[in-house]
mmCIF file of C-alpha atoms in Angstrom:
data_model
loop_
_atom_site.group_PDB
_atom_site.id
_atom_site.type_symbol
_atom_site.label_atom_id
_atom_site.label_comp_id
_atom_site.label_asym_id
_atom_site.label_seq_id
_atom_site.Cartn_x
_atom_site.Cartn_y
_atom_site.Cartn_z
ATOM 1 C CA MET A 295 -29.998 18.350 5.585
ATOM 2 C CA ARG A 296 -27.687 21.183 5.792
ATOM 3 C CA ALA A 297 -25.356 21.643 2.809
ATOM 4 C CA VAL A 298 -21.830 22.142 4.609
ATOM 5 C CA PRO A 299 -18.097 23.045 2.558
ATOM 6 C CA VAL A 300 -16.954 19.749 2.081
ATOM 7 C CA ALA A 301 -13.185 20.556 1.608
ATOM 8 C CA SER A 302 -12.894 22.620 5.293
ATOM 9 C CA GLU A 303 -15.211 19.824 6.873
ATOM 10 C CA ARG A 304 -12.310 17.008 5.189
ATOM 11 C CA ALA A 305 -9.637 19.141 6.184
ATOM 12 C CA ASP A 306 -9.087 17.862 9.468
ATOM 13 C CA GLY A 307 -9.466 14.500 9.115
ATOM 14 C CA ASP A 308 -6.156 14.024 6.538
ATOM 15 C CA ALA A 309 -4.089 14.093 9.891
ATOM 16 C CA GLY A 310 -2.115 10.796 11.399
ATOM 17 C CA ARG A 311 -3.323 7.326 9.897
ATOM 18 C CA PRO A 312 -6.602 5.946 10.444
ATOM 19 C CA ALA A 313 -7.587 3.253 13.092
ATOM 20 C CA ALA A 314 -7.650 -0.121 11.504
ATOM 21 C CA THR A 315 -11.492 -1.198 9.886
ATOM 22 C CA PRO A 316 -12.538 -4.258 8.498
ATOM 23 C CA LEU A 317 -11.990 -2.733 5.211
ATOM 24 C CA SER A 318 -8.723 -0.924 5.620
ATOM 25 C CA SER A 319 -6.500 -3.611 3.879
ATOM 26 C CA LEU A 320 -8.044 -2.758 0.933
ATOM 27 C CA PHE A 321 -7.281 0.852 0.847
ATOM 28 C CA PRO A 322 -3.346 2.043 -0.052
ATOM 29 C CA GLY A 323 -3.466 3.493 3.484
ATOM 30 C CA GLY A 324 -6.377 2.082 5.401
ATOM 31 C CA ARG A 325 -8.630 4.531 3.974
ATOM 32 C CA ILE A 326 -10.425 5.938 0.764
ATOM 33 C CA ARG A 327 -8.598 9.176 -0.159
ATOM 34 C CA PRO A 328 -10.912 12.158 -0.096
ATOM 35 C CA GLY A 329 -11.595 13.616 -3.345
ATOM 36 C CA THR A 330 -11.205 9.843 -5.402
ATOM 37 C CA ALA A 331 -14.097 7.532 -6.695
ATOM 38 C CA VAL A 332 -14.189 4.316 -5.752
ATOM 39 C CA SER A 333 -16.353 1.209 -7.657
ATOM 40 C CA ALA A 334 -17.682 -1.292 -5.772
ATOM 41 C CA GLY A 335 -18.261 -4.015 -8.287
ATOM 42 C CA GLY A 336 -22.218 -4.159 -7.958
ATOM 43 C CA ASP A 337 -22.339 -5.626 -4.321
ATOM 44 C CA MET A 338 -25.122 -3.923 -2.408
ATOM 45 C CA PRO A 339 -23.493 -4.548 0.727
ATOM 46 C CA LEU A 340 -20.044 -4.092 -0.104
ATOM 47 C CA LEU A 341 -21.486 -0.188 -1.529
ATOM 48 C CA LEU A 342 -23.251 0.112 1.862
ATOM 49 C CA ALA A 343 -20.052 -0.702 4.006
ATOM 50 C CA LEU A 344 -17.314 1.241 1.260
ATOM 51 C CA ALA A 345 -20.453 4.275 2.362
ATOM 52 C CA ALA A 346 -20.550 3.753 6.357
ATOM 53 C CA GLU A 347 -16.422 3.504 6.777
ATOM 54 C CA ALA A 348 -16.066 6.715 4.475
ATOM 55 C CA SER A 349 -19.236 8.592 6.228
ATOM 56 C CA ALA A 350 -18.129 8.071 9.682
ATOM 57 C CA GLY A 351 -17.383 11.571 11.633
ATOM 58 C CA SER A 352 -18.339 12.888 8.239
ATOM 59 C CA ALA A 353 -20.906 15.877 7.856
ATOM 60 C CA GLY A 354 -23.344 13.641 5.782
ATOM 61 C CA TRP A 355 -23.774 10.846 2.923
ATOM 62 C CA ALA A 356 -26.250 10.970 -0.036
ATOM 63 C CA ALA A 357 -27.513 8.003 -1.956
ATOM 64 C CA VAL A 358 -27.863 9.284 -6.056
ATOM 65 C CA GLY A 359 -30.165 6.361 -8.449
ATOM 66 C CA LEU A 360 -30.555 3.555 -5.684
ATOM 67 C CA PRO A 361 -33.965 3.381 -5.191
ATOM 68 C CA GLN A 362 -33.371 0.263 -4.281
ATOM 69 C CA LEU A 363 -31.502 1.111 -1.129
ATOM 70 C CA GLY A 364 -33.089 0.430 1.737
ATOM 71 C CA ALA A 365 -33.144 2.264 4.907
ATOM 72 C CA LEU A 366 -32.922 -0.800 7.564
ATOM 73 C CA ALA A 367 -30.182 -2.229 5.481
ATOM 74 C CA ALA A 368 -28.194 1.415 5.638
ATOM 75 C CA ALA A 369 -29.058 1.395 9.036
ATOM 76 C CA ASP A 370 -28.025 -2.055 9.666
ATOM 77 C CA ALA A 371 -24.309 -1.251 7.607
ATOM 78 C CA GLY A 372 -23.555 1.791 10.650
ATOM 79 C CA LEU A 373 -25.011 4.769 8.160
ATOM 80 C CA ASP A 374 -26.368 7.781 9.760
ATOM 81 C CA LEU A 375 -30.096 7.324 8.407
ATOM 82 C CA GLY A 376 -30.571 11.203 10.013
ATOM 83 C CA ALA A 377 -27.070 12.623 7.722
ATOM 84 C CA GLY A 378 -28.534 11.282 4.862
ATOM 85 C CA MET A 379 -30.204 11.827 1.578
ATOM 86 C CA TRP A 380 -31.858 10.022 -0.810
ATOM 87 C CA VAL A 381 -32.579 11.372 -4.690
ATOM 88 C CA ASP A 382 -34.076 8.211 -6.507
ATOM 89 C CA GLU A 383 -34.808 9.365 -9.785
ATOM 90 C CA PRO A 384 -32.039 11.889 -10.819
ATOM 91 C CA GLY A 385 -33.738 12.121 -14.042
ATOM 92 C CA PRO A 386 -32.243 12.814 -17.425
ATOM 93 C CA HIS A 387 -30.659 15.970 -15.716
ATOM 94 C CA TRP A 388 -28.572 13.371 -13.637
ATOM 95 C CA PRO A 389 -24.710 14.415 -14.509
ATOM 96 C CA GLN A 390 -26.158 18.026 -12.900
ATOM 97 C CA VAL A 391 -27.779 16.302 -10.108
ATOM 98 C CA LEU A 392 -25.092 14.668 -9.191
ATOM 99 C CA ALA A 393 -21.969 17.526 -9.455
ATOM 100 C CA THR A 394 -24.674 19.908 -7.319
ATOM 101 C CA VAL A 395 -24.814 16.953 -4.301
ATOM 102 C CA VAL A 396 -20.713 15.906 -5.120
ATOM 103 C CA GLU A 397 -19.868 19.443 -3.728
ATOM 104 C CA ALA A 398 -22.572 19.450 -1.021
ATOM 105 C CA VAL A 399 -21.968 16.713 0.817
ATOM 106 C CA PRO A 400 -18.671 14.443 2.047
ATOM 107 C CA VAL A 401 -19.550 11.055 0.669
ATOM 108 C CA VAL A 402 -21.757 10.024 -2.017
ATOM 109 C CA MET A 403 -23.794 6.583 -3.179
ATOM 110 C CA VAL A 404 -24.102 5.917 -7.531
ATOM 111 C CA GLY A 405 -26.231 3.864 -8.606
ATOM 112 C CA ALA A 406 -26.370 2.764 -12.338
ATOM 113 C CA LEU A 407 -27.346 5.853 -13.849
ATOM 114 C CA GLY A 408 -26.643 5.538 -17.719
ATOM 115 C CA PRO A 409 -23.048 6.696 -19.831
ATOM 116 C CA VAL A 410 -21.002 8.627 -18.808
ATOM 117 C CA PRO A 411 -19.365 10.962 -21.687
ATOM 118 C CA ASP A 412 -15.364 11.456 -20.906
ATOM 119 C CA ARG A 413 -16.437 15.100 -20.796
ATOM 120 C CA ILE A 414 -18.885 14.993 -17.905
ATOM 121 C CA GLY A 415 -16.826 11.998 -15.937
ATOM 122 C CA ARG A 416 -13.496 14.540 -16.222
ATOM 123 C CA ARG A 417 -15.897 17.431 -14.499
ATOM 124 C CA LEU A 418 -17.271 15.168 -11.618
ATOM 125 C CA SER A 419 -13.641 14.163 -10.969
ATOM 126 C CA ALA A 420 -12.508 17.714 -10.883
ATOM 127 C CA LEU A 421 -15.124 18.594 -8.266
ATOM 128 C CA LEU A 422 -14.156 15.618 -6.350
ATOM 129 C CA ARG A 423 -10.686 16.575 -6.429
ATOM 130 C CA ARG A 424 -11.710 20.246 -4.987
ATOM 131 C CA SER A 425 -14.274 19.351 -2.820
ATOM 132 C CA GLY A 426 -12.605 16.512 -0.923
ATOM 133 C CA SER A 427 -15.966 13.804 -1.762
ATOM 134 C CA ILE A 428 -15.678 10.533 -2.093
ATOM 135 C CA LEU A 429 -17.728 8.889 -4.877
ATOM 136 C CA LEU A 430 -18.928 4.832 -4.757
ATOM 137 C CA ALA A 431 -20.448 3.660 -7.314
ATOM 138 C CA ALA A 432 -22.499 0.752 -6.714
ATOM 139 C CA ASN A 433 -21.291 -0.943 -10.549
ATOM 140 C CA ALA A 434 -18.125 -0.235 -12.722
ATOM 141 C CA TRP A 435 -17.091 3.633 -12.940
ATOM 142 C CA ALA A 436 -14.727 4.757 -15.806
ATOM 143 C CA GLY A 437 -12.940 7.644 -13.317
ATOM 144 C CA ALA A 438 -12.768 5.220 -10.000
ATOM 145 C CA GLU A 439 -9.058 5.221 -8.582
ATOM 146 C CA LEU A 440 -9.945 2.113 -6.882
ATOM 147 C CA ARG A 441 -11.944 -0.419 -8.424
ATOM 148 C CA LEU A 442 -13.523 -3.352 -5.653
ATOM 149 C CA ALA A 443 -15.554 -6.673 -5.983
ATOM 150 C CA VAL A 444 -16.878 -9.098 -4.386
ATOM 151 C CA THR A 445 -15.173 -12.724 -5.957
ATOM 152 C CA THR A 446 -17.002 -15.554 -3.403
ATOM 153 C CA ALA A 447 -19.684 -15.101 -0.820
ATOM 154 C CA THR A 448 -21.609 -17.558 1.495
ATOM 155 C CA TRP A 449 -24.124 -17.678 3.436
ATOM 156 C CA GLU A 450 -24.377 -18.833 6.389
ATOM 157 C CA GLY A 451 -26.256 -20.366 9.002
ATOM 158 C CA VAL A 452 -29.086 -22.335 7.585
ATOM 159 C CA GLY A 453 -29.125 -25.717 7.961
ATOM 160 C CA SER A 454 -31.057 -28.492 6.202
ATOM 161 C CA GLY A 455 -33.939 -26.281 5.480
ATOM 162 C CA TYR A 456 -34.221 -24.775 8.878
ATOM 163 C CA GLY A 457 -32.182 -22.243 11.349
ATOM 164 C CA LEU A 458 -31.546 -18.504 11.270
ATOM 165 C CA LEU A 459 -28.833 -16.669 8.785
ATOM 166 C CA ARG A 460 -25.817 -15.501 10.740
ATOM 167 C CA GLY A 461 -24.316 -13.433 7.558
ATOM 168 C CA ARG A 462 -22.162 -13.710 4.325
ATOM 169 C CA ARG A 463 -18.516 -14.533 4.285
ATOM 170 C CA ALA A 464 -17.056 -12.974 1.028
ATOM 171 C CA ARG A 465 -13.631 -12.107 -0.374
ATOM 172 C CA VAL A 466 -13.492 -8.730 -1.449
ATOM 173 C CA ILE A 467 -10.698 -7.655 -3.931
ATOM 174 C CA SER A 468 -8.839 -4.692 -5.197
ATOM 175 C CA ASN A 469 -7.072 -2.794 -7.322
ATOM 176 C CA GLY A 470 -6.774 0.298 -9.066
ATOM 177 C CA ARG A 471 -4.132 3.072 -10.262
ATOM 178 C CA GLY A 472 -0.934 4.485 -8.921
ATOM 179 C CA ALA A 473 -1.008 3.370 -5.153
ATOM 180 C CA ALA A 474 -3.946 0.807 -5.269
ATOM 181 C CA ALA A 475 -1.683 -0.924 -8.551
ATOM 182 C CA GLU A 476 -0.912 -3.573 -6.444
ATOM 183 C CA PRO A 477 -4.024 -5.908 -5.886
ATOM 184 C CA ARG A 478 -5.274 -6.811 -2.548
ATOM 185 C CA GLN A 479 -7.727 -8.979 -0.495
ATOM 186 C CA ALA A 480 -9.534 -9.519 2.585
ATOM 187 C CA ASP A 481 -12.027 -12.445 3.868
ATOM 188 C CA LEU A 482 -15.027 -10.572 5.583
ATOM 189 C CA TRP A 483 -18.420 -11.066 7.056
ATOM 190 C CA LEU A 484 -20.341 -8.816 4.470
ATOM 191 C CA PRO A 485 -22.502 -8.509 6.089
ATOM 192 C CA GLY A 486 -22.143 -10.075 9.902
ATOM 193 C CA PRO A 487 -24.457 -10.680 12.029
ATOM 194 C CA ASN A 488 -25.365 -7.063 13.111
ATOM 195 C CA GLY A 489 -25.561 -6.245 9.419
ATOM 196 C CA ALA A 490 -22.247 -4.336 8.979
ATOM 197 C CA ALA A 491 -18.937 -5.489 7.523
ATOM 198 C CA GLU A 492 -16.635 -7.865 9.834
ATOM 199 C CA PRO A 493 -13.299 -9.224 10.006
ATOM 200 C CA PHE A 494 -13.171 -13.365 8.860
ATOM 201 C CA GLU A 495 -9.895 -14.912 9.910
ATOM 202 C CA ALA A 496 -9.196 -17.636 7.034
ATOM 203 C CA PRO A 497 -6.050 -18.886 6.099
ATOM 204 C CA ALA A 498 -4.468 -17.636 3.114
ATOM 205 C CA GLY A 499 -3.544 -19.800 0.031
ATOM 206 C CA PRO A 500 -0.330 -19.712 -2.133
ATOM 207 C CA GLY A 501 -0.309 -17.663 -5.169
ATOM 208 C CA GLN A 502 -3.858 -15.770 -4.326
ATOM 209 C CA GLN A 503 -2.858 -12.231 -4.302
ATOM 210 C CA ALA A 504 -1.381 -12.811 -7.895
ATOM 211 C CA GLU A 505 -4.834 -14.226 -8.367
ATOM 212 C CA ALA A 506 -6.745 -10.749 -7.491
ATOM 213 C CA VAL A 507 -6.403 -8.733 -10.667
ATOM 214 C CA ALA A 508 -7.668 -11.321 -12.911
ATOM 215 C CA ALA A 509 -10.734 -12.433 -10.457
ATOM 216 C CA LEU A 510 -11.664 -8.851 -10.404
ATOM 217 C CA THR A 511 -12.178 -8.296 -13.975
ATOM 218 C CA VAL A 512 -14.232 -11.585 -14.101
ATOM 219 C CA ALA A 513 -16.151 -9.671 -11.583
ATOM 220 C CA GLU A 514 -17.005 -6.838 -12.762
ATOM 221 C CA ARG A 515 -18.166 -8.890 -16.224
ATOM 222 C CA ARG A 516 -20.235 -10.390 -14.117
ATOM 223 C CA ALA A 517 -21.773 -7.725 -12.201
ATOM 224 C CA ALA A 518 -22.392 -5.973 -16.082
ATOM 225 C CA LEU A 519 -24.635 -9.110 -17.213
ATOM 226 C CA ARG A 520 -26.665 -8.255 -14.441
ATOM 227 C CA VAL A 521 -28.114 -5.136 -15.967
ATOM 228 C CA VAL A 522 -30.826 -5.527 -17.858
ATOM 229 C CA GLY A 523 -32.273 -3.486 -20.257
#
């Protein structure tokens, strides 16, 4: 894939308010802000949905340290496989590899590569701000401006031992720093019948927004417990 100057590629995309998408209610301003990092709380369908939304209309995307990411799932989620770059095993020098990719590619998904020292985290944050790229972390990321997590999920479509899966109903919550400090939530098909995220209308109960921050913390702890050495 040809590398392009990310900052210039992003420049024209900042004008006007973006159209509503299934995930837009989770973001301040209705979109992921260029030059920032977002964590997906250990949920692969959510990570793919974020990448598909962030990369729409961009020059390309990359996946670093995600050997489990399947091409079919990525395509079903809405990612253009022809614009993708895979770096399954970045090796012990992954900070340098990730920094190089961030400077060249507008949307970068990253898996669990190991502890991120403060110095490396600050450097990557500076690179994101300079390039305008978006970093989407599969798991917790110390420098994430926005943290998302799936708090409840139910697959539908299978009856008493028969039938086909229709999709997964999921409740996604988000909060973070600055404009993202106020918790938000959305009920989605994640994925929907066609493999992409779709809105799901569900009645809202009282006090749900106030519970979002606590639920997000629990979801992140569960995601961390899934990591086995």
